[in-house]
Coordinates of C-alpha atoms and ligand atoms in Angstrom, one line a residue:
M1 CA 1.2 -27.9 44.0
R2 CA 1.3 -25.1 41.6
T3 CA 4.1 -22.5 41.5
L4 CA 3.6 -19.1 43.0
F5 CA 2.9 -17.8 39.5
G6 CA 0.5 -20.6 39.0
Y7 CA -1.4 -19.7 42.1
V8 CA -1.5 -16.0 41.2
S9 CA -2.8 -16.9 37.8
A10 CA -5.4 -19.3 39.2
I11 CA -6.7 -16.9 41.9
K12 CA -6.8 -13.9 39.6
E13 CA -8.5 -15.4 36.6
L14 CA -9.1 -19.1 37.4
V15 CA -7.8 -19.8 34.0
M16 CA -5.5 -22.7 33.2
R17 CA -2.8 -21.4 30.9
I18 CA -1.2 -23.9 28.5
G19 CA 1.5 -23.0 26.1
Y20 CA 2.8 -25.1 23.3
A21 CA 6.1 -24.9 21.4
G22 CA 8.4 -27.3 19.6
F23 CA 10.2 -28.5 16.5
Q24 CA 10.0 -31.8 14.7
H25 CA 12.9 -33.4 12.9
E26 CA 13.8 -37.0 12.2
S27 CA 17.6 -37.0 11.7
N28 CA 19.3 -39.6 9.6
S29 CA 22.9 -39.8 10.8
F30 CA 23.9 -41.5 7.5
A31 CA 22.4 -38.9 5.2
H32 CA 24.6 -36.2 3.9
V33 CA 22.4 -33.1 3.6
P34 CA 22.2 -31.4 7.1
A35 CA 19.2 -29.7 8.6
S36 CA 20.6 -26.2 8.4
L37 CA 19.0 -23.1 9.8
Q38 CA 18.4 -21.9 6.2
K39 CA 16.4 -25.1 5.5
W40 CA 14.3 -24.6 8.7
K41 CA 13.6 -21.0 7.7
E42 CA 12.6 -22.0 4.1
A43 CA 10.3 -24.6 5.6
G44 CA 8.8 -22.0 7.8
I45 CA 9.3 -21.2 11.5
L46 CA 5.8 -20.2 12.7
Y47 CA 4.9 -18.0 15.6
G48 CA 1.7 -17.5 17.6
D49 CA -1.5 -17.5 15.5
E50 CA 0.4 -18.6 12.4
I51 CA 0.7 -22.0 14.0
R52 CA -3.0 -22.2 14.8
A53 CA -3.9 -21.2 11.2
E54 CA -1.7 -23.9 9.7
Y55 CA -2.5 -26.8 12.0
E56 CA -5.8 -26.4 13.8
S57 CA -7.8 -27.8 10.9
S58 CA -5.1 -30.5 10.0
Q59 CA -4.9 -34.0 11.5
A60 CA -1.4 -33.3 12.9
T61 CA -0.4 -33.3 16.6
I62 CA -1.3 -29.7 17.3
S63 CA -4.8 -30.2 16.0
G64 CA -5.5 -32.7 18.8
Y65 CA -4.6 -30.1 21.4
Y66 CA -7.2 -27.8 20.0
T67 CA -9.9 -30.4 19.6
R68 CA -9.6 -31.4 23.3
L69 CA -9.1 -28.0 24.8
R70 CA -10.8 -25.3 22.7
D71 CA -14.3 -25.8 24.2
E72 CA -13.1 -26.0 27.8
D73 CA -14.1 -23.2 30.0
K74 CA -11.2 -21.4 31.6
V75 CA -8.5 -23.0 29.6
E76 CA -6.3 -20.9 27.4
L77 CA -4.2 -22.7 24.8
I78 CA -1.4 -20.4 23.6
P79 CA 0.7 -21.1 20.5
L80 CA 4.3 -19.9 20.9
V81 CA 6.7 -21.2 18.2
F82 CA 6.7 -24.3 16.0
A83 CA 8.8 -25.6 13.1
R84 CA 8.8 -28.8 11.2
L85 CA 11.3 -30.0 8.6
T86 CA 11.3 -33.0 6.3
P87 CA 13.7 -35.6 7.6
S88 CA 17.3 -35.2 6.4
G89 CA 20.8 -35.4 7.9
Q90 CA 21.5 -34.2 11.4
M91 CA 20.6 -30.7 12.6
S92 CA 23.4 -28.1 12.4
Q93 CA 24.6 -26.4 15.6
E94 CA 23.3 -23.0 14.3
A95 CA 19.8 -24.4 13.6
T96 CA 19.7 -26.1 17.0
E97 CA 20.8 -23.0 18.9
F98 CA 18.3 -20.8 17.1
L99 CA 15.3 -23.1 17.6
F100 CA 16.2 -23.7 21.3
Q101 CA 16.5 -20.0 21.8
E102 CA 13.2 -19.2 20.2
I103 CA 11.3 -21.9 22.1
L104 CA 12.8 -21.1 25.5
E105 CA 12.4 -17.3 25.0
T106 CA 8.8 -17.5 23.9
I107 CA 8.0 -19.8 26.8
S108 CA 9.8 -17.4 29.2
S109 CA 8.2 -14.2 27.9
H110 CA 4.6 -15.4 27.7
G111 CA 4.3 -17.2 31.1
P112 CA 3.4 -17.9 33.8
W113 CA 2.2 -21.4 32.8
D114 CA 0.2 -24.2 34.3
A115 CA 1.3 -26.6 31.5
I116 CA 3.6 -26.7 28.5
L117 CA 2.9 -29.1 25.6
L118 CA 5.9 -30.0 23.5
P119 CA 5.0 -31.4 20.0
L120 CA 8.3 -32.9 19.1
H121 CA 9.4 -35.8 16.9
G122 CA 11.8 -37.6 19.2
A123 CA 14.5 -38.6 16.7
A124 CA 16.2 -35.3 16.4
V125 CA 20.0 -35.5 16.4
S126 CA 22.0 -32.3 16.3
D127 CA 25.7 -31.6 16.0
L128 CA 25.3 -29.9 19.3
Y129 CA 23.2 -32.5 21.2
S130 CA 22.9 -36.1 20.2
D131 CA 19.6 -36.3 22.1
A132 CA 18.2 -32.9 20.9
D133 CA 14.6 -33.7 22.0
G134 CA 15.6 -34.8 25.5
E135 CA 17.9 -31.8 25.8
L136 CA 15.1 -29.5 24.9
V137 CA 12.7 -31.0 27.5
E138 CA 15.4 -30.7 30.1
Q139 CA 16.0 -27.0 29.3
V140 CA 12.2 -26.3 29.3
R141 CA 11.9 -28.0 32.7
A142 CA 14.8 -26.0 34.1
L143 CA 13.0 -22.8 32.8
V144 CA 9.5 -23.5 34.1
G145 CA 10.4 -25.4 37.3
P146 CA 9.1 -28.7 38.7
D147 CA 5.5 -27.8 39.2
V148 CA 4.4 -26.9 35.6
I149 CA 3.0 -30.0 33.8
I150 CA 5.1 -30.9 30.8
A151 CA 3.5 -33.2 28.2
T152 CA 5.7 -34.3 25.3
S153 CA 4.0 -35.6 22.1
L154 CA 6.1 -37.8 19.8
D155 CA 6.2 -39.5 16.5
M156 CA 6.2 -43.3 16.6
H157 CA 9.8 -43.2 15.2
A158 CA 11.0 -41.5 18.4
N159 CA 14.2 -42.8 20.0
I160 CA 13.2 -42.0 23.6
S161 CA 16.0 -41.2 26.0
E162 CA 15.9 -41.6 29.8
K163 CA 16.4 -37.8 29.9
L164 CA 13.3 -37.0 27.9
V165 CA 11.2 -39.3 30.2
R166 CA 12.8 -37.8 33.4
F167 CA 11.9 -34.2 32.6
S168 CA 8.4 -34.9 31.1
D169 CA 5.3 -35.6 33.2
L170 CA 3.6 -37.3 30.3
V171 CA 4.9 -38.8 27.1
T172 CA 2.6 -40.0 24.3
S173 CA 3.3 -41.2 20.8
Y174 CA 1.5 -42.0 17.6
Q175 CA 0.4 -45.7 17.6
T176 CA 0.0 -46.1 13.9
N177 CA 2.5 -46.5 11.1
P178 CA 1.7 -45.0 8.6
H179 CA 0.9 -42.3 11.0
I180 CA -2.7 -41.5 10.8
D181 CA -3.5 -41.0 14.6
A182 CA -1.3 -38.0 15.4
H183 CA -4.5 -36.1 16.3
A184 CA -5.9 -38.9 18.4
Q185 CA -2.7 -39.3 20.5
S186 CA -2.3 -35.6 21.2
F187 CA -6.0 -35.4 22.1
I188 CA -5.1 -38.0 24.8
A189 CA -2.1 -36.0 25.9
A190 CA -4.1 -32.8 26.3
D191 CA -6.8 -34.7 28.2
L192 CA -4.3 -36.2 30.6
V193 CA -2.8 -32.7 31.2
L194 CA -6.2 -31.3 32.0
R195 CA -7.1 -34.1 34.4
T196 CA -3.8 -33.8 36.1
F197 CA -4.2 -30.0 36.5
R198 CA -7.7 -30.5 38.0
G199 CA -6.3 -33.0 40.5
E200 CA -8.3 -35.9 39.1
I201 CA -5.1 -38.0 38.4
S202 CA -1.5 -38.2 39.5
P203 CA 0.4 -39.7 36.5
V204 CA 3.5 -41.7 36.9
M205 CA 5.4 -43.1 34.0
H206 CA 7.7 -45.9 33.1
V207 CA 9.5 -46.4 29.8
A208 CA 11.0 -49.8 29.0
S209 CA 14.0 -49.7 26.5
P210 CA 15.0 -53.2 25.4
P211 CA 18.1 -53.3 23.1
L212 CA 15.9 -54.0 20.1
I213 CA 15.3 -52.6 16.6
V214 CA 12.2 -53.3 14.5
N215 CA 13.3 -53.2 10.9
I216 CA 11.7 -50.5 8.8
L217 CA 10.0 -53.1 6.7
N218 CA 8.2 -54.6 9.7
Q219 CA 7.0 -51.4 11.1
G220 CA 3.5 -51.5 9.5
T221 CA 1.1 -51.4 12.5
S222 CA -1.6 -53.3 10.7
D223 CA 0.8 -56.1 9.8
E224 CA 2.1 -58.9 12.1
P225 CA 3.9 -59.0 14.4
M226 CA 3.4 -55.2 15.1
A227 CA -0.4 -55.6 15.1
S228 CA -0.3 -58.1 17.9
I229 CA 2.1 -56.0 20.0
L230 CA -0.1 -53.0 19.6
A231 CA -3.2 -55.1 20.5
A232 CA -1.4 -56.1 23.7
A233 CA -0.7 -52.5 24.5
E234 CA -4.3 -51.5 23.7
A235 CA -5.6 -54.3 26.0
S236 CA -3.4 -53.2 28.9
R237 CA -4.8 -49.7 28.6
K238 CA -7.9 -51.2 30.1
I239 CA -6.2 -52.4 33.3
P240 CA -7.6 -50.3 36.2
G241 CA -5.2 -47.5 37.1
V242 CA -3.6 -47.5 33.7
L243 CA -3.9 -44.1 32.0
Y244 CA -1.8 -44.7 28.8
V245 CA 0.3 -47.3 27.1
G246 CA 2.4 -46.6 24.0
V247 CA 4.5 -48.7 21.7
V248 CA 7.2 -46.6 20.1
E249 CA 9.0 -48.2 17.1
G250 CA 12.1 -46.0 17.1
Y251 CA 14.2 -44.8 14.2
P252 CA 17.1 -47.0 13.2
Y253 CA 18.8 -44.4 11.1
S254 CA 19.8 -42.1 14.1
D255 CA 23.2 -43.3 15.3
V256 CA 22.6 -42.6 19.0
A257 CA 22.7 -44.5 22.2
E258 CA 18.9 -44.3 22.7
M259 CA 18.1 -45.7 19.2
G260 CA 15.6 -48.5 19.4
M261 CA 12.1 -49.5 20.5
T262 CA 10.5 -48.2 23.7
F263 CA 7.4 -49.0 25.6
I264 CA 5.6 -46.3 27.6
A265 CA 3.2 -46.9 30.5
I266 CA 1.5 -44.2 32.5
T267 CA -0.6 -45.0 35.6
D268 CA -2.5 -43.1 38.2
G269 CA 0.0 -42.9 41.0
D270 CA 1.3 -46.5 40.8
P271 CA 4.9 -46.7 39.7
M272 CA 5.1 -50.5 40.1
L273 CA 2.1 -51.0 37.8
A274 CA 3.6 -48.6 35.3
K275 CA 6.8 -50.7 35.2
K276 CA 5.0 -54.0 35.0
V277 CA 2.8 -52.9 32.1
A278 CA 5.6 -51.3 30.1
D279 CA 7.8 -54.4 30.7
D280 CA 5.1 -56.8 29.8
V281 CA 4.5 -55.2 26.4
A282 CA 8.2 -54.9 25.8
L283 CA 8.7 -58.6 26.6
R284 CA 6.0 -59.4 24.1
A285 CA 7.9 -57.6 21.4
W286 CA 11.2 -59.1 22.6
Q287 CA 9.7 -62.6 22.2
V288 CA 9.0 -62.0 18.5
R289 CA 12.3 -60.1 17.8
E290 CA 13.2 -62.4 15.0
E291 CA 9.9 -61.7 13.2
L292 CA 10.6 -58.0 13.5
Q293 CA 13.5 -58.3 11.0
S294 CA 13.0 -59.1 7.4
G295 CA 14.4 -58.5 3.9
A296 CA 13.2 -56.7 0.9
V297 CA 13.0 -57.9 -2.8
A298 CA 16.0 -57.4 -5.1
I299 CA 15.5 -54.6 -7.6
D300 CA 15.5 -56.7 -10.8
D301 CA 13.2 -59.3 -9.4
A302 CA 10.7 -56.6 -8.3
L303 CA 10.8 -54.9 -11.7
K304 CA 10.2 -58.2 -13.5
E305 CA 7.4 -59.1 -11.3
A306 CA 5.8 -55.7 -11.8
S307 CA 6.1 -55.8 -15.6
E308 CA 4.6 -59.3 -15.8
A309 CA 1.7 -58.4 -13.5
S310 CA -1.9 -58.8 -14.8
A311 CA -3.3 -55.7 -13.0
F312 CA -1.9 -52.3 -12.5
P313 CA -0.6 -50.0 -11.1
V314 CA 2.1 -52.0 -9.4
V315 CA 3.6 -49.7 -6.7
L316 CA 7.3 -50.2 -6.1
F317 CA 8.7 -48.9 -2.8
D318 CA 12.2 -47.4 -3.0
V319 CA 13.2 -48.4 0.6
G320 CA 16.8 -47.1 0.4
D321 CA 15.6 -43.6 -0.6
N322 CA 12.9 -43.2 1.9
I323 CA 12.6 -39.4 2.0
G324 CA 10.5 -39.7 5.2
A325 CA 13.7 -41.2 6.7
G326 CA 15.9 -38.3 5.7
T327 CA 17.3 -39.3 2.3
P328 CA 17.7 -36.9 -0.7
G329 CA 14.9 -38.2 -2.9
D330 CA 17.0 -38.5 -6.0
S331 CA 18.0 -42.2 -6.1
T332 CA 18.2 -43.6 -9.6
F333 CA 18.9 -47.3 -8.9
I334 CA 15.4 -48.4 -10.0
L335 CA 15.3 -46.2 -13.1
H336 CA 18.7 -47.5 -14.3
A337 CA 17.7 -51.1 -13.7
A338 CA 14.3 -50.6 -15.4
R339 CA 16.0 -49.2 -18.5
R340 CA 18.5 -52.0 -18.5
L341 CA 15.7 -54.6 -18.4
G342 CA 13.7 -52.7 -21.0
I343 CA 10.8 -51.9 -18.6
T344 CA 10.0 -48.3 -19.2
D345 CA 6.3 -47.7 -18.2
V346 CA 7.6 -46.2 -14.9
T347 CA 6.2 -43.1 -13.2
Q348 CA 8.0 -41.5 -10.3
A349 CA 9.0 -38.2 -8.7
L350 CA 12.7 -37.3 -8.5
C351 CA 14.3 -34.4 -6.6
D352 CA 16.6 -32.4 -8.9
P353 CA 16.3 -28.6 -8.5
E354 CA 19.0 -27.9 -11.1
S355 CA 17.0 -29.8 -13.8
V356 CA 13.8 -28.1 -12.8
S357 CA 15.5 -24.7 -13.4
Y358 CA 16.6 -26.0 -16.8
C359 CA 13.1 -27.1 -17.7
K360 CA 11.9 -23.6 -16.7
E361 CA 14.4 -22.0 -19.0
L362 CA 13.3 -24.3 -21.9
G363 CA 9.6 -23.9 -21.3
I364 CA 6.5 -26.2 -21.6
G365 CA 6.3 -28.2 -24.8
S366 CA 10.1 -28.0 -25.3
R367 CA 12.3 -31.0 -25.9
I368 CA 14.9 -31.7 -23.2
S369 CA 18.1 -33.8 -23.0
A370 CA 19.5 -33.9 -19.4
K371 CA 20.9 -36.1 -16.7
V372 CA 18.6 -36.1 -13.7
G373 CA 18.8 -37.3 -10.1
G374 CA 21.8 -39.1 -8.4
K375 CA 23.5 -35.8 -7.8
I376 CA 23.4 -35.2 -4.0
D377 CA 25.7 -37.9 -2.7
S378 CA 27.4 -41.1 -3.8
M379 CA 24.9 -43.4 -2.0
H380 CA 21.9 -43.0 -4.2
G381 CA 23.0 -43.9 -7.7
E382 CA 24.3 -42.2 -10.8
P383 CA 22.5 -39.5 -12.7
F384 CA 19.8 -40.9 -15.2
E385 CA 20.2 -39.7 -18.8
L386 CA 17.0 -38.8 -20.5
A387 CA 15.7 -37.3 -23.7
G388 CA 12.0 -36.3 -23.9
K389 CA 9.4 -33.5 -23.6
I390 CA 8.6 -31.1 -20.9
V391 CA 4.8 -31.5 -20.4
A392 CA 4.1 -29.4 -17.3
L393 CA 5.6 -26.8 -15.1
V394 CA 4.0 -26.1 -11.7
D395 CA 4.8 -24.4 -8.4
G396 CA 4.7 -27.8 -6.6
R397 CA 2.0 -26.8 -4.1
Y398 CA -1.0 -29.0 -3.6
E399 CA -3.6 -29.9 -1.0
E400 CA -4.6 -33.2 0.5
P401 CA -8.0 -33.1 2.0
K402 CA -8.1 -36.7 3.2
P403 CA -6.2 -38.1 6.3
S404 CA -2.7 -39.0 5.2
H405 CA 0.6 -39.9 6.8
G406 CA 1.2 -37.4 9.6
G407 CA -2.1 -35.7 9.0
F408 CA -0.7 -32.9 6.9
R409 CA -2.8 -30.9 4.5
F410 CA -0.7 -28.5 2.6
Y411 CA 2.3 -29.7 0.6
D412 CA 5.1 -27.9 -1.2
D413 CA 7.5 -29.9 -3.4
G414 CA 9.0 -26.6 -4.7
E415 CA 8.8 -25.7 -8.4
S416 CA 8.4 -28.9 -10.4
A417 CA 8.5 -30.1 -14.0
L418 CA 6.9 -33.1 -15.6
V419 CA 9.0 -34.8 -18.3
I420 CA 7.9 -37.7 -20.4
T421 CA 10.9 -39.4 -22.0
D422 CA 11.1 -40.8 -25.5
D423 CA 11.5 -44.3 -24.1
G424 CA 8.4 -44.1 -21.9
F425 CA 9.4 -42.9 -18.4
T426 CA 7.1 -40.3 -16.7
L427 CA 9.3 -38.3 -14.3
L428 CA 8.1 -35.5 -12.0
L429 CA 11.2 -33.5 -11.2
T430 CA 10.9 -31.5 -8.0
S431 CA 13.0 -28.8 -6.3
L432 CA 12.5 -30.3 -2.9
P433 CA 12.6 -33.9 -1.8
A434 CA 9.0 -34.9 -2.3
M435 CA 7.4 -37.6 -0.1
S436 CA 5.0 -39.9 -1.9
T437 CA 2.1 -39.4 0.6
S438 CA -0.6 -37.8 -1.6
L439 CA -1.9 -38.8 -5.0
E440 CA -2.6 -35.0 -5.5
Q441 CA 1.2 -34.7 -6.1
F442 CA 0.7 -36.2 -9.6
R443 CA -2.8 -35.0 -10.2
A444 CA -1.4 -31.5 -9.9
V445 CA 0.5 -32.1 -13.1
G446 CA -2.3 -33.9 -14.9
I447 CA -1.2 -37.5 -14.2
E448 CA -3.7 -39.9 -12.7
P449 CA -1.7 -42.4 -10.5
S450 CA -4.4 -45.1 -10.7
K451 CA -3.9 -45.2 -14.5
Q452 CA -0.2 -45.8 -14.4
K453 CA 1.5 -49.1 -15.0
I454 CA 4.4 -49.1 -12.6
M455 CA 4.8 -46.3 -9.9
V456 CA 7.9 -45.9 -7.8
V457 CA 7.2 -44.3 -4.5
K458 CA 9.9 -43.2 -2.0
G459 CA 9.2 -44.6 1.4
V460 CA 8.2 -47.7 3.3
H461 CA 5.0 -46.9 5.1
S462 CA 4.2 -43.3 4.5
P463 CA 3.0 -43.8 0.9
R464 CA 0.5 -46.5 1.9
P465 CA -2.5 -44.5 2.9
A466 CA -2.4 -42.8 -0.5
Y467 CA -1.3 -45.7 -2.7
E468 CA -2.7 -48.8 -1.1
P469 CA -6.3 -48.1 -2.3
I470 CA -5.2 -47.8 -5.9
A471 CA -2.4 -50.4 -6.0
A472 CA -3.0 -53.8 -7.7
K473 CA 0.2 -54.9 -6.0
M474 CA 2.9 -53.4 -3.7
I475 CA 6.5 -54.5 -3.6
W476 CA 9.3 -53.3 -1.2
L477 CA 12.7 -53.1 -2.9
S478 CA 16.1 -53.7 -1.4
T479 CA 17.6 -50.5 -2.9
P480 CA 20.9 -49.2 -1.5
G481 CA 20.9 -45.8 0.3
A482 CA 20.9 -44.0 3.6
S483 CA 17.7 -45.7 4.6
S484 CA 18.6 -49.2 3.4
S485 CA 16.6 -52.0 5.1
D486 CA 19.9 -53.9 5.3
L487 CA 21.2 -52.2 8.5
S488 CA 24.5 -54.2 8.2
T489 CA 25.4 -51.8 5.4
L490 CA 25.4 -48.8 7.7
R491 CA 28.4 -47.9 9.9
Y492 CA 27.1 -47.2 13.4
K493 CA 29.4 -45.6 16.0
H494 CA 27.1 -44.7 18.9
R495 CA 24.4 -47.3 19.1
R496 CA 24.1 -49.6 22.2
V497 CA 26.2 -52.8 22.1
P498 CA 24.9 -55.5 22.3
M499 CA 21.7 -54.8 20.4
Y500 CA 19.4 -57.1 18.5
P501 CA 19.6 -57.9 15.5
F502 CA 23.2 -56.7 15.2
E503 CA 24.4 -59.0 17.9
V504 CA 22.0 -62.0 17.5
D505 CA 22.8 -63.5 20.9
T506 CA 21.8 -60.3 22.8
E507 CA 19.8 -61.1 25.9
W508 CA 17.4 -58.9 27.7
N509 CA 15.5 -59.0 30.9
P510 CA 13.5 -56.0 32.2
D511 CA 14.8 -56.5 35.7
G512 CA 18.4 -56.4 34.5
Ligands
LIG601 ZN1 7.5 -41.4 11.9

């Protein structure tokens, strides 16, 4: 059944009208810098064709919608409003109200609709709504009514709530971490929407939510045990009547009730089968729950191993300052330890807008003495004192033509300065927290990453597509911070209890 508006539209033009709108934020409840409205505006809130211009040729979620739908006769895909912000602390009330209003208003004023696509992240927490994604889907549903198809496309770090599932007809998620299949998964979402509208399928969905976390270090989808869990999900996609199966890793740094892994199954009109398939994959993960938790290497041990290596570069992952998980990007624990150990051939980016301004005042070629990093909060180390030379000043924009984490193409680290210290550190100071997802970041300042000895990257999985091909060795470090891999260091107030691994005796059975 279509709505009255849907019928009128169909009869008059026989065109399927699909709108898309959304926001994407991964909110770290333990990080101190909030996702304020000002930050969203600086990052860019895009409307209409601006969204298409930015994303159609990318590999991000929205591009998959275009690839599937642009050549379809009688299908109109209409961009409404979209914003994406690098992970940080929780969204402010002001930002949440503004984004909700823009999304709901553009959906309302550009209708009627046959379908709405919602490219969200799934781990947005706001001061207004702890489940910001689920709340948005509920409000969109209330606006468009029960007969418009709503398909929600999520990141693999989504913490999927019962509410988000209840008000969506279809939920899909990336199935790779690092995320290199955003385009492929949203292509599937758009395809399912089209087939649903044409009456070819009647999707029903079940999402299993065991009280289970997969540690950030074990989330690599080409590593075990995630690889086998995903293979099981892939195999169950071939069961007759199954339309989609998704494994969602969840985001352990959102302190919310729905935090944890989820398992999606969508079938053609068979709710029992959907439940069985989702539960079976969930059980498979539950059985290897111990293997889904593991530790990282101590900072000093990792630095010694790196300095004694026979091939370079050795890439050190700063797990506690994982910008992709919402941290400030200015952690100095590794730098301080390296200097203490006399290991100084270290190259890394560090967020410090104040020091970038100072470099600009001094100019290229000048000498500089400054304290950099460790300034945003008390969790990410003390400022690092340096004396050296300013080698480059750039606007911080660069382009990554190859598929990378999230499929993004255009990067903006803010104005940046390259400083080489007298004792051998090569530091790229940026004005914005700069994820380590593209080698072009360093090439833009004349540094070839593959020729460095030790490179520090901020992240766990997101740097891998860029750095794995050039790394002689990769080591994940147990650094303190708001994205520490040691979850016992974080003070949760809202997570489910009991939950594995916090309560090691937690039991779970999909039938309660
Ligand atoms: Zn993610």
